[in-house]
Coordinates of C-alpha atoms in Angstrom, one line a residue:
X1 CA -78.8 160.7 12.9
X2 CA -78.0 164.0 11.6
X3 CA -76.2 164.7 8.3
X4 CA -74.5 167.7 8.1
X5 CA -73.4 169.5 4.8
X6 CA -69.7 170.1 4.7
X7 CA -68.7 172.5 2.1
X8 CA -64.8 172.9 1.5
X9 CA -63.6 175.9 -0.2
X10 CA -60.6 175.4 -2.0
X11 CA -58.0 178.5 -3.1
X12 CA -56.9 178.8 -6.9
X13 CA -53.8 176.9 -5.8
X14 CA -55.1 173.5 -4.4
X15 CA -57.6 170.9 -5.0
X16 CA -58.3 167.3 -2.8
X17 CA -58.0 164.1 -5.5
X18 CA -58.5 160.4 -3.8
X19 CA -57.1 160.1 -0.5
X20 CA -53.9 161.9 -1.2
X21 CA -53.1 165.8 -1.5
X22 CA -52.7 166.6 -5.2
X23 CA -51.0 170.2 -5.7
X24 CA -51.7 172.1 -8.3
X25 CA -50.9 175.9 -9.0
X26 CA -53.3 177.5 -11.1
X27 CA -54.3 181.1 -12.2
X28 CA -52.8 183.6 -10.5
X29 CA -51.8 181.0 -7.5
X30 CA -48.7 179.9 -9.8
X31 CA -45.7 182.2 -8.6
X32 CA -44.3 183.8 -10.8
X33 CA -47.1 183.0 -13.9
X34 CA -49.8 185.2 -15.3
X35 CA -52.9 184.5 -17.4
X36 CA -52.6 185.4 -21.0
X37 CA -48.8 186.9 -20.0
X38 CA -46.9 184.1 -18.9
X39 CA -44.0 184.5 -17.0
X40 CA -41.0 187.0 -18.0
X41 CA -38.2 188.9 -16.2
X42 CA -40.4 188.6 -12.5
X43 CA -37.7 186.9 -10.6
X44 CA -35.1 189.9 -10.1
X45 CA -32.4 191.7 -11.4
X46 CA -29.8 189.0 -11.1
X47 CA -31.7 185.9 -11.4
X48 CA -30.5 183.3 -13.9
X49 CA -32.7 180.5 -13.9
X50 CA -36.5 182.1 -15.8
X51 CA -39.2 180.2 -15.1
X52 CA -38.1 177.4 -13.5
X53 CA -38.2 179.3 -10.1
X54 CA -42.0 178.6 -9.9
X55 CA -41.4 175.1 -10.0
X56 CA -41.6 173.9 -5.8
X57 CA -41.8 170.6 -3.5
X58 CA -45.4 170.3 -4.1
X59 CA -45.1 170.3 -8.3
X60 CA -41.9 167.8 -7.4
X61 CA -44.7 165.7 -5.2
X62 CA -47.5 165.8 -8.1
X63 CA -44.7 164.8 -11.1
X64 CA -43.9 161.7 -9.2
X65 CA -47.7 161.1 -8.4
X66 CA -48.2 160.4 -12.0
X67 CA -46.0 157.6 -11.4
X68 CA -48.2 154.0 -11.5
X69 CA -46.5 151.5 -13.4
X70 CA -42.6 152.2 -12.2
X71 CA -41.6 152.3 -16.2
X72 CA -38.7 154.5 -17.3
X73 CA -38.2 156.1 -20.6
X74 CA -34.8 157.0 -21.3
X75 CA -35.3 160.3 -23.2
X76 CA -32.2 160.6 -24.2
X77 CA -30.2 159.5 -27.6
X78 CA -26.6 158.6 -28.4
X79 CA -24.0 161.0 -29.9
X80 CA -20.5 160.7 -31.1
X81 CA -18.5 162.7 -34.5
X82 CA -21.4 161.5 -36.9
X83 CA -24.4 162.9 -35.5
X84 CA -26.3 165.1 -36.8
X85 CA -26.8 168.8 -35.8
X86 CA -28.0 172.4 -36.4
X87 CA -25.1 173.6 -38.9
X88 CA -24.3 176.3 -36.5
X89 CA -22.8 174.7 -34.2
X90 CA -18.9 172.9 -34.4
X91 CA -18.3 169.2 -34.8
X92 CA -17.3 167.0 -31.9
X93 CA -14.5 164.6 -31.6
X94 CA -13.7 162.1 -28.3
X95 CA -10.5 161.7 -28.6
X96 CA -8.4 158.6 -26.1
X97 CA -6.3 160.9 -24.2
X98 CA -4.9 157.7 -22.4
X99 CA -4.4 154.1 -23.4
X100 CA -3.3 150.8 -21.8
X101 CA -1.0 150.5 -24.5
X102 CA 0.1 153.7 -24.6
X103 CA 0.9 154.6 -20.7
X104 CA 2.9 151.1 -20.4
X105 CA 4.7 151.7 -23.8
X106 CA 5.6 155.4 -23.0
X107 CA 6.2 154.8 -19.3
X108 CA 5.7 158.2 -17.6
X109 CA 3.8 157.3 -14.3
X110 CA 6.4 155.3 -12.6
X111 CA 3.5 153.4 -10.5
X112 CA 2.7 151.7 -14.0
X113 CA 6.0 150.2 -14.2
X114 CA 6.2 149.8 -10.2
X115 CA 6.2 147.1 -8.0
X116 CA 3.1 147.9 -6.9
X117 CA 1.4 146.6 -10.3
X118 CA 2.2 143.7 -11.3
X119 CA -1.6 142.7 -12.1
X120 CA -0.5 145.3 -15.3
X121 CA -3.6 147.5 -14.3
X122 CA -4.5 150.3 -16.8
X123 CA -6.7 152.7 -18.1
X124 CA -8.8 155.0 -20.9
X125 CA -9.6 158.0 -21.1
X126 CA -10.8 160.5 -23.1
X127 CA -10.1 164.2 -23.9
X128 CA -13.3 165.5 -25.7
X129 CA -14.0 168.4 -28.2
X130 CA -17.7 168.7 -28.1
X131 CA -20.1 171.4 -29.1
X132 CA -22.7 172.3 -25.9
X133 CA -25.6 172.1 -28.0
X134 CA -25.4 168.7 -29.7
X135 CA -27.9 165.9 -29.0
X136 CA -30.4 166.0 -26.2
X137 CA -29.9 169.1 -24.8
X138 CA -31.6 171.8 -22.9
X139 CA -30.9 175.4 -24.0
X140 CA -30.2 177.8 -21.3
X141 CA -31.1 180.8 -21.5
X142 CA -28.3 182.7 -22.6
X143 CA -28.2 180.8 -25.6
X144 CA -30.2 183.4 -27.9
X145 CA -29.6 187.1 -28.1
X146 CA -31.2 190.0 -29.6
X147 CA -30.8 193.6 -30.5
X148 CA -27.9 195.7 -31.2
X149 CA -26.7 195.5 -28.0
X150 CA -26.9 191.5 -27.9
X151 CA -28.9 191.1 -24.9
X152 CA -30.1 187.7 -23.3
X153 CA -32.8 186.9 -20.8
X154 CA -33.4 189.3 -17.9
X155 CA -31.2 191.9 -19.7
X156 CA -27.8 190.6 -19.3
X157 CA -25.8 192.0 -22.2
X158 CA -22.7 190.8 -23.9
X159 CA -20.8 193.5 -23.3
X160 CA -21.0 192.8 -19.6
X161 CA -21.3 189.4 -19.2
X162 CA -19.9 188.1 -22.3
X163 CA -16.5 186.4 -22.1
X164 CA -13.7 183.9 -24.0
X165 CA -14.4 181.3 -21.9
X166 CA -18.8 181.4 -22.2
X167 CA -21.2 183.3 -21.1
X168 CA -21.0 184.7 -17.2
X169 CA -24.6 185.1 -16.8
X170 CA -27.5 182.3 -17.6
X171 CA -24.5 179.5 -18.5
X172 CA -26.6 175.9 -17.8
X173 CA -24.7 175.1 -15.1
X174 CA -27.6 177.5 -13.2
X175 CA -30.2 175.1 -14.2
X176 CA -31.5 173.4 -11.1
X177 CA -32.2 169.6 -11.4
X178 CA -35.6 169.5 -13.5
X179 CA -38.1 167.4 -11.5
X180 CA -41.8 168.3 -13.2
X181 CA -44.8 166.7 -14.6
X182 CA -44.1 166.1 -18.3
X183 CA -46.8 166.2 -21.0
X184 CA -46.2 164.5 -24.7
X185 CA -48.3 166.3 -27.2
X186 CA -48.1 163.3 -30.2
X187 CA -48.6 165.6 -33.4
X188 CA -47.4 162.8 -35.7
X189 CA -49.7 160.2 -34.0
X190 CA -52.7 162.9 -34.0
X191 CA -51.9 163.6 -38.1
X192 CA -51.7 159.2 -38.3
X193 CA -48.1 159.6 -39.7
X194 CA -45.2 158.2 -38.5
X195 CA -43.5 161.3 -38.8
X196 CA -44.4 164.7 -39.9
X197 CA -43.5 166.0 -43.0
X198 CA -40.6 168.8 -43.8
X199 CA -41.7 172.3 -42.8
X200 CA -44.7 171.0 -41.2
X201 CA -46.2 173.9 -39.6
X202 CA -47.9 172.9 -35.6
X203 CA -50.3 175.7 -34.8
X204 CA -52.0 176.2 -31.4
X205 CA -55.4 174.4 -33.0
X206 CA -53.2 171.3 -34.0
X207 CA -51.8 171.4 -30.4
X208 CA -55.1 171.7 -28.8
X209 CA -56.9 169.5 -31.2
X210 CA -54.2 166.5 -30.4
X211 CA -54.3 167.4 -26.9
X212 CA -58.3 166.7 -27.3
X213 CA -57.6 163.1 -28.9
X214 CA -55.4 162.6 -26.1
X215 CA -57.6 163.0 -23.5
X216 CA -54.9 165.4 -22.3
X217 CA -54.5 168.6 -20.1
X218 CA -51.7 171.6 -19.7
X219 CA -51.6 172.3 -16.3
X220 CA -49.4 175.3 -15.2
X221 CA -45.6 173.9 -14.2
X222 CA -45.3 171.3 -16.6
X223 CA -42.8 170.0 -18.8
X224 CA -44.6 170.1 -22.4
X225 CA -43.2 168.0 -25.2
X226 CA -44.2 167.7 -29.0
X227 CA -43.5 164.8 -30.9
X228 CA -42.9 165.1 -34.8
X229 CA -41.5 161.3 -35.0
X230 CA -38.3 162.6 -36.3
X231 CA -36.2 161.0 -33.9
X232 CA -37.5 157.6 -35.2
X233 CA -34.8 157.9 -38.1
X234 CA -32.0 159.0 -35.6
X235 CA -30.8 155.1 -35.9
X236 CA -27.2 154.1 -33.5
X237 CA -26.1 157.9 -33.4
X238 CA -27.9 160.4 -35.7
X239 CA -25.8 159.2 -38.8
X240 CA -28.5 159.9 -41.8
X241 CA -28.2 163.6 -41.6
X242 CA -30.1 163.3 -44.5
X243 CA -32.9 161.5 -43.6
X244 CA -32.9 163.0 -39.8
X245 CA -32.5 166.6 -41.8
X246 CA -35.7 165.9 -43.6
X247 CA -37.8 165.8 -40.6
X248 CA -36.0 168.2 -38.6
X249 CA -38.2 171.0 -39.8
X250 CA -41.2 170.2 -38.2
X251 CA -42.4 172.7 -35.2
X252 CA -44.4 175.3 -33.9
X253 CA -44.9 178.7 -34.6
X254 CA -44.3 181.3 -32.8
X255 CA -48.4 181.8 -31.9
X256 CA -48.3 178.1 -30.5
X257 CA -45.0 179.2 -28.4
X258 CA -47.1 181.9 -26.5
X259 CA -50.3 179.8 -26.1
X260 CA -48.2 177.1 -24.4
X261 CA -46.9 179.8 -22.2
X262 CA -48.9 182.4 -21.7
X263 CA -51.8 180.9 -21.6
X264 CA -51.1 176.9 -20.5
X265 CA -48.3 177.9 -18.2
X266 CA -45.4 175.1 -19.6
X267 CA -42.3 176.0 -17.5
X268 CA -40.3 174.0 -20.5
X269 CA -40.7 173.0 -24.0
X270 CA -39.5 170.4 -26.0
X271 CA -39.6 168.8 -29.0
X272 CA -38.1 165.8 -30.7
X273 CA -35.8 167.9 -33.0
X274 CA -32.9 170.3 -32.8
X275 CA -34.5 173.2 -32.6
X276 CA -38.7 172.7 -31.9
X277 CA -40.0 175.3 -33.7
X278 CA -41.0 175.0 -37.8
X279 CA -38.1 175.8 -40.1
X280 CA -37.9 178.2 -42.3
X281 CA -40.1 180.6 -40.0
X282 CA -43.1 181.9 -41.8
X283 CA -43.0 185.3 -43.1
X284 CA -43.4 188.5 -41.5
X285 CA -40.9 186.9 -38.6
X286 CA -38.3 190.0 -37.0
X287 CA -35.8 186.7 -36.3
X288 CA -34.7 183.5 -38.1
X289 CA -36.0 181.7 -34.6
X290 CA -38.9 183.7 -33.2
X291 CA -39.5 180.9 -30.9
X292 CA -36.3 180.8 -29.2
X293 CA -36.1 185.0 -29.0
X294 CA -40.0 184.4 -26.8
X295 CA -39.1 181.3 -24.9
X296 CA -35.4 181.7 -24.0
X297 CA -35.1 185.9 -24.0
X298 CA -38.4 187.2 -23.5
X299 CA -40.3 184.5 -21.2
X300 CA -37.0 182.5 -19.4
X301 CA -38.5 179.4 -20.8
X302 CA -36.0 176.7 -20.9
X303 CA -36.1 174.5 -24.2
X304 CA -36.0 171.1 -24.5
X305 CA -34.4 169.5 -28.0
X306 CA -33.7 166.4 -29.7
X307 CA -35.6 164.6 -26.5
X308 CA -36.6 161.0 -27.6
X309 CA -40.4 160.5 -27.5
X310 CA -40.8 157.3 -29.6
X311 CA -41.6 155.0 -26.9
X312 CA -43.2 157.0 -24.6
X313 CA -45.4 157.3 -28.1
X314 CA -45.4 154.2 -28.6
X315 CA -47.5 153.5 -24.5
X316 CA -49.3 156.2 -24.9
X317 CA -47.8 157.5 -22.2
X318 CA -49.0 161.5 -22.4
X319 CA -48.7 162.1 -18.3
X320 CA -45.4 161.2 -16.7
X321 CA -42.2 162.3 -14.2
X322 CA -39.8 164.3 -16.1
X323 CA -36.4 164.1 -14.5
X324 CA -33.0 165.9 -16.0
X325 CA -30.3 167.3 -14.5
X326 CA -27.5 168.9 -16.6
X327 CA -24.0 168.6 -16.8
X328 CA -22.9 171.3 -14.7
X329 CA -19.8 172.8 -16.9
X330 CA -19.9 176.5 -16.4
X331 CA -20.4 179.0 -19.0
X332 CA -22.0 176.6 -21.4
X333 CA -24.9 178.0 -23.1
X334 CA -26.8 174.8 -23.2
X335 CA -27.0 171.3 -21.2
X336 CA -25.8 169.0 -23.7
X337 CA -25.9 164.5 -24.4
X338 CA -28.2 164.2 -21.5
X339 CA -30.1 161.6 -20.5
X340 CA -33.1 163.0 -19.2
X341 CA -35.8 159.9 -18.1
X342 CA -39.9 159.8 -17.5
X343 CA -41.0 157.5 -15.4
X344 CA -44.8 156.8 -16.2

């Protein structure tokens, strides 16, 4: 019997794993990605959603690949007028627009009062004042501006696309439904605290050295998160703004910003806090959020904040399915209370 030697070359953009087809864009095979640049303004003159155009049916078929156990993480945590936020955003109220009491007592819809109702159905509802970047969100990415004449990713400026009733270019309601492989980067877990310190300062090394504890990989198209524990003192709805404000500090830098990008490929990054990168921003910085001005303007990275990684801490669950899809209210300049899931 005669054994021959089959030898499979396999492109920058594919590999074989088990019995199954796992697809993985790599190196210059990612669309849209390059090595040690990262992505940027490659997708056109007009396009609005960054780097979540590489993002394909294959990565859709490897995030829910990682899927073995059928457990889901709700990512997401509860808001109402208490919680806390980034002090430049407004307040929000719910407000009951409509009562039981109050459409029977004021009687103006007649099929109330009607023959037709005499089971005395009713209903709530609410009329809400609510700021869009409040709780877990997802900045879009005309969120952050720079220069004097206030431009936002891909060169859309305010004095074109600006507006009294939001932004007319990049609003969130042009993020496409988020289906990716999702990465948790435990810092606090890696420093063996339950939650990082104020101003803690995550450098690449950190990153990569936690990522090395892990047992963990970047690959190019996923969803990376980085867990300070902060969210651990969030409580019913964010109330402690004290306590939640003591922690919120804790990011990355912008050098850790560009080697999750330009050199790991992340499509998105998120944090547990309002705003993922270290506050106050070390010196020498040209903006009070250097982070934000590479992800959001420069590389049409899409941020991720205030997502809840305690229990997918908690599993050990670093590998997962990151789902989200955001309200789709347009001319909001971020995707705000969602409830994004993993599924590990």
């Amino acid at each position: 019997m005669q054994f021959r030697r089959l030898v499979i070359t396999l492109s920058a953009g594919a590999f074989l794993w088990g019995s199954g087809y796992l697809y993985a864009q790599q190196g210059e095979g990612r669309k849209g990605w390059t090595p040690g640049k990262g992505y940027g303004w490659v997708w056109g003159k007009d396009d609005e959603v960054g780097a979540l155009n590489t993002l394909g049916p294959e990565d859709v078929r490897l995030a829910l690949r990682t899927v073995r156990q059928g457990k889901v993480y709700d990512m997401g945590v509860t808001y109402d007028r208490t919680s806390f936020k980034w002090p430049g955003h407004s307040p929000g109220e719910i407000m009951t627009f409509r009562s039981p009491e109050g459409v029977k007592r004021q009687g103006d819809h007649p099929f109330v009062k009607g023959a037709g109702n005499s089971s005395g159905t009713a209903w709530h509802s609410s009329a809400l004042f609510i700021n869009d970047n409040v709780a877990t969100q997802i900045d879009g990415l005309g969120h952050a501006t720079e220069g004097k004449d206030d431009h936002w990713y891909n060169g859309f400026k305010e004095k074109d696309w600006g507006g009294n009733w939001g932004i007319r270019k990049c609003g969130a309601e042009t993020i496409p439904p988020i289906v990716a492989r999702g990465v948790l980067i435990d810092v606090a877990g890696y420093q063996k605290v339950d939650t990082l310190p104020s101003h803690f300062l995550i450098t690449r090394q950190i990153l990569q050295a936690a990522l090395r504890a892990q047992g963990t990989e970047i690959r190019p198209g996923d969803a990376v998160f980085i867990r300070t524990g902060t969210l651990r003192h969030w409580g019913e709805a964010g109330g402690d703004h004290a306590k939640v404000g003591e922690h919120d500090s804790a990011g990355i830098d912008l050098d850790a910003a560009k080697w999750l990008v330009a050199d790991q490929g992340a499509v998105l990054v998120g944090s547990d806090t309002s705003g993922v990168e270290v506050g106050p921003v070390p010196e020498g910085s040209k903006s009070f959020m250097p982070v934000h001005n590479y992800l959001l303007i420069e590389q049409g990275v899409h941020m991720g904040e205030f997502h809840n990684l305690e229990e997918l801490a908690k599993d050990k669950a670093y590998n997962f399915a990151y789902i989200c899809g955001v309200n789709k209210i347009k001319g909001t300049a971020a995707g705000f209370a969602l409830r994004p899931i993993a599924i590990r």
